[in-house]
Amino acid sequence: GGEDLRDPAMQSWIGCDTCEEWYHSECVHVSKQQAESLETYLCPACAHKQGVAYAFRLPAPPKRTRRPKLRLVRALLAEAETLSVAMPEVEPLSALMAEAEAWQEAA
């Protein structure tokens, strides 16, 4: 059940009136009807910072992915550079690694 978050036309959003961040309504457990009837909305992070209970069911913790850790990818790329065989995967993976590191530094 719930909204199909892959279809932008089906997504409903709700904005926190404190931090001004926007959330998928479904991700913060606020129905579209509830969102439309609220005068103000306080997101889970702002509710926690203010020491008040979040008014809706708390979102589930983020799911862990099976993505490899950056340090493992970095080590594999370093090892690939030492091989005498050229692998076509190294260049695009190196580019992705650079993007991931830049994203991490900006976060």
Backbone as JSON, one array per atom type, in Angstrom:
{
  "sequence": "GGEDLRDPAMQSWIGCDTCEEWYHSECVHVSKQQAESLETYLCPACAHKQGVAYAFRLPAPPKRTRRPKLRLVRALLAEAETLSVAMPEVEPLSALMAEAEAWQEAA",
  "N": [[0.8, -1.18, 0.0], [0.15, 2.36, -0.03], [1.7, 5.33, -1.4], [3.17, 5.44, -4.68], [6.41, 5.99, -4.71], [8.15, 6.17, -6.76], [6.92, 7.37, -8.86], [6.66, 10.59, -9.75], [4.29, 12.05, -10.03], [2.59, 10.89, -8.27], [3.53, 11.41, -5.77], [3.29, 12.86, -2.56], [4.17, 15.67, -0.68], [5.56, 17.09, 2.32], [6.34, 19.95, 4.15], [8.61, 20.98, 6.67], [7.88, 23.35, 9.1], [9.76, 24.48, 10.69], [12.57, 23.81, 10.09], [12.39, 23.94, 7.37], [12.82, 21.86, 5.59], [11.87, 19.42, 3.12], [9.77, 16.54, 2.89], [8.87, 13.24, 1.74], [5.54, 12.53, 2.19], [4.71, 9.95, 2.87], [7.08, 8.82, 3.84], [7.48, 10.05, 6.29], [5.28, 9.27, 7.59], [2.81, 10.65, 7.33], [-0.36, 11.06, 6.23], [-1.74, 11.99, 3.03], [-4.14, 13.34, 3.35], [-3.97, 14.11, 6.05], [-1.73, 15.81, 5.88], [-2.74, 17.85, 4.3], [-4.57, 18.97, 6.02], [-3.17, 20.0, 8.14], [-2.04, 22.82, 10.0], [0.5, 23.58, 10.78], [3.65, 21.89, 10.5], [5.93, 19.78, 12.11], [8.94, 18.29, 11.7], [10.43, 14.96, 12.28], [13.17, 15.29, 13.11], [13.32, 17.99, 13.99], [11.39, 17.91, 15.99], [12.65, 16.22, 17.79], [14.92, 17.78, 18.41], [13.67, 19.87, 19.71], [12.73, 18.62, 21.9], [10.21, 17.48, 21.99], [7.51, 15.16, 21.49], [7.26, 13.42, 18.43], [4.56, 13.99, 16.28], [3.46, 12.01, 14.71], [3.69, 8.57, 13.61], [6.97, 7.41, 14.11], [9.49, 7.49, 11.56], [10.91, 4.55, 10.04], [14.21, 3.35, 10.79], [16.93, 4.09, 8.55], [17.54, 1.76, 5.9], [20.15, -0.58, 5.75], [22.44, -0.93, 3.11], [23.73, -3.14, 0.6], [25.92, -2.1, -0.5], [29.39, -1.72, -1.16], [31.85, -0.63, 1.21], [33.5, 2.55, 0.99], [36.25, 2.49, 1.49], [36.95, -0.14, 0.86], [36.39, -0.21, -1.89], [38.24, 1.69, -2.73], [40.64, 0.36, -2.08], [40.43, -1.86, -3.79], [40.51, -0.58, -6.28], [43.08, 0.49, -6.17], [44.54, -1.86, -6.18], [43.81, -2.83, -8.7], [45.13, -1.06, -10.34], [47.7, -2.02, -10.23], [47.75, -4.28, -11.69], [48.68, -6.15, -14.62], [46.93, -6.33, -16.62], [44.54, -4.54, -18.43], [41.51, -3.32, -17.26], [38.23, -2.65, -18.23], [36.37, -1.72, -16.39], [37.6, -0.17, -14.49], [38.01, 2.61, -15.03], [35.32, 3.86, -15.14], [34.5, 3.14, -12.55], [36.39, 4.43, -10.99], [35.67, 7.07, -11.51], [33.12, 7.13, -10.34], [33.89, 6.66, -7.72], [35.31, 9.01, -7.15], [33.19, 10.85, -7.25], [31.64, 9.91, -5.11], [33.39, 10.35, -2.97], [33.61, 13.14, -3.09], [30.96, 13.82, -2.52], [30.77, 12.83, 0.08], [32.63, 14.47, 1.4], [31.33, 16.9, 1.18], [29.13, 16.52, 2.73]],
  "CA": [[0.0, 0.0, 0.0], [0.84, 3.64, 0.01], [1.97, 6.0, -2.66], [4.31, 4.95, -5.44], [7.39, 7.06, -4.63], [8.9, 6.24, -8.02], [6.13, 8.18, -9.79], [6.56, 11.94, -9.18], [2.9, 12.53, -10.03], [1.88, 10.25, -7.17], [4.17, 11.76, -4.51], [2.85, 14.04, -1.82], [5.29, 16.18, 0.1], [5.21, 17.94, 3.45], [7.48, 20.76, 4.55], [8.71, 21.33, 8.09], [7.78, 24.8, 9.29], [10.9, 24.95, 11.48], [13.83, 23.74, 9.33], [12.02, 24.15, 5.98], [13.14, 20.7, 4.75], [10.69, 18.76, 2.57], [9.78, 15.09, 3.04], [7.75, 12.48, 1.19], [4.56, 12.32, 3.27], [4.71, 8.54, 3.28], [8.31, 8.52, 4.58], [7.35, 10.56, 7.66], [4.02, 8.7, 8.08], [1.72, 11.62, 7.34], [-1.18, 10.81, 5.04], [-1.99, 13.17, 2.21], [-5.25, 14.04, 3.98], [-3.45, 14.77, 7.26], [-0.86, 16.89, 5.46], [-3.57, 18.95, 3.79], [-5.35, 19.58, 7.1], [-2.29, 20.57, 9.16], [-1.68, 24.23, 9.89], [1.96, 23.58, 10.85], [4.22, 20.55, 10.58], [7.24, 19.69, 12.75], [9.53, 17.01, 11.26], [10.99, 14.18, 13.4], [14.44, 15.85, 13.59], [13.03, 19.21, 14.75], [10.68, 17.51, 17.21], [13.68, 15.71, 18.7], [15.73, 18.93, 18.86], [12.86, 20.69, 20.62], [12.36, 17.81, 23.05], [8.78, 17.14, 21.97], [7.21, 13.91, 20.79], [6.82, 13.56, 17.04], [3.1, 13.83, 16.28], [3.05, 10.87, 13.9], [4.56, 7.4, 13.83], [8.35, 7.7, 13.71], [9.96, 6.73, 10.4], [11.82, 3.44, 10.3], [15.6, 3.73, 10.55], [17.33, 3.79, 7.17], [17.97, 0.38, 5.67], [21.54, -0.76, 5.33], [22.52, -1.48, 1.77], [24.82, -4.08, 0.39], [26.99, -1.39, -1.2], [30.67, -1.87, -0.47], [32.41, 0.56, 1.86], [34.41, 3.27, 0.1], [37.64, 2.06, 1.7], [37.12, -1.38, 0.12], [36.46, 0.15, -3.31], [39.53, 2.38, -2.9], [41.68, -0.68, -2.07], [40.31, -2.65, -5.02], [41.0, 0.25, -7.39], [44.54, 0.55, -6.05], [45.04, -3.17, -6.63], [43.59, -2.92, -10.14], [46.18, -0.26, -11.0], [48.96, -2.77, -10.23], [47.63, -5.44, -12.58], [49.23, -5.96, -15.96], [45.79, -6.42, -17.53], [43.64, -3.39, -18.36], [40.11, -3.7, -17.05], [37.38, -1.52, -18.62], [35.56, -1.26, -15.27], [38.37, 0.67, -13.58], [37.8, 4.04, -15.27], [34.03, 4.35, -14.62], [34.46, 2.96, -11.1], [37.2, 5.52, -10.43], [34.85, 8.29, -11.59], [32.09, 7.0, -9.29], [34.58, 6.8, -6.44], [35.59, 10.43, -6.97], [31.91, 11.48, -6.94], [31.26, 9.5, -3.76], [34.26, 11.05, -2.01], [33.22, 14.56, -3.09], [29.69, 13.91, -1.81], [31.05, 12.61, 1.49], [33.29, 15.67, 1.92], [30.36, 18.0, 1.24], [28.09, 16.2, 3.73]],
  "C": [[0.84, 1.24, 0.0], [1.09, 4.19, -1.37], [3.17, 5.36, -3.36], [5.34, 6.07, -5.52], [8.24, 7.16, -5.88], [8.2, 7.13, -9.04], [5.94, 9.58, -9.2], [5.13, 12.48, -9.12], [2.12, 11.99, -8.85], [2.45, 10.64, -5.8], [3.46, 12.94, -3.86], [3.99, 14.4, -0.88], [4.75, 17.0, 1.26], [6.48, 18.66, 3.89], [7.44, 21.08, 6.03], [8.71, 22.84, 8.21], [8.92, 25.36, 10.12], [12.18, 24.97, 10.64], [13.64, 23.95, 7.83], [12.5, 23.05, 5.03], [11.83, 20.07, 4.28], [10.87, 17.25, 2.62], [8.64, 14.47, 2.23], [6.8, 12.24, 2.36], [4.6, 10.9, 3.79], [5.94, 8.21, 4.14], [8.24, 8.99, 6.03], [5.99, 10.2, 8.26], [2.92, 9.74, 8.29], [0.92, 11.38, 6.07], [-1.39, 12.12, 4.28], [-3.11, 14.01, 2.84], [-4.79, 14.78, 5.24], [-2.6, 15.98, 6.88], [-1.66, 18.11, 5.01], [-4.33, 19.66, 4.91], [-4.48, 20.23, 8.18], [-2.06, 22.07, 8.93], [-0.16, 24.39, 9.94], [2.42, 22.14, 10.96], [5.63, 20.66, 11.15], [7.81, 18.31, 12.41], [10.11, 16.26, 12.46], [12.27, 14.78, 13.97], [14.2, 17.1, 14.43], [12.28, 18.9, 16.03], [11.69, 17.02, 18.24], [14.51, 16.86, 19.27], [14.99, 19.77, 19.88], [12.41, 19.91, 21.85], [10.88, 17.49, 23.14], [8.58, 15.85, 21.19], [6.79, 14.22, 19.36], [5.34, 13.2, 16.99], [2.6, 12.61, 15.51], [3.97, 9.7, 14.22], [5.96, 7.73, 13.32], [8.74, 6.88, 12.49], [10.89, 5.6, 10.83], [13.26, 3.92, 10.07], [15.99, 3.37, 9.12], [17.83, 2.36, 7.04], [19.43, 0.38, 5.25], [21.53, -1.36, 3.93], [23.68, -2.46, 1.69], [25.94, -3.42, -0.42], [28.28, -1.58, -0.43], [31.1, -0.55, 0.17], [33.4, 1.21, 0.91], [35.85, 2.81, 0.27], [37.93, 0.76, 0.96], [37.25, -1.08, -1.37], [37.8, 0.82, -3.61], [40.66, 1.35, -2.97], [41.64, -1.53, -3.34], [40.81, -1.87, -6.24], [42.52, 0.35, -7.36], [45.15, -0.76, -6.53], [44.91, -3.31, -8.14], [44.67, -2.16, -10.91], [47.49, -1.04, -11.1], [48.92, -3.96, -11.18], [48.19, -5.12, -13.96], [48.13, -6.04, -17.02], [44.91, -5.19, -17.34], [42.2, -3.88, -18.22], [39.23, -2.49, -17.35], [36.55, -0.95, -17.46], [36.26, -0.22, -14.41], [38.06, 2.16, -13.78], [36.43, 4.53, -14.77], [33.91, 4.2, -13.1], [35.27, 4.05, -10.4], [36.42, 6.83, -10.44], [33.77, 8.27, -10.52], [32.7, 7.21, -7.91], [34.86, 8.27, -6.15], [34.31, 11.19, -6.61], [31.48, 11.16, -5.51], [32.1, 10.22, -2.72], [33.92, 12.53, -1.94], [31.91, 14.75, -2.33], [29.91, 13.77, -0.32], [31.7, 13.85, 2.12], [32.31, 16.82, 2.08], [29.32, 17.78, 2.33], [28.49, 16.62, 5.12]]
}
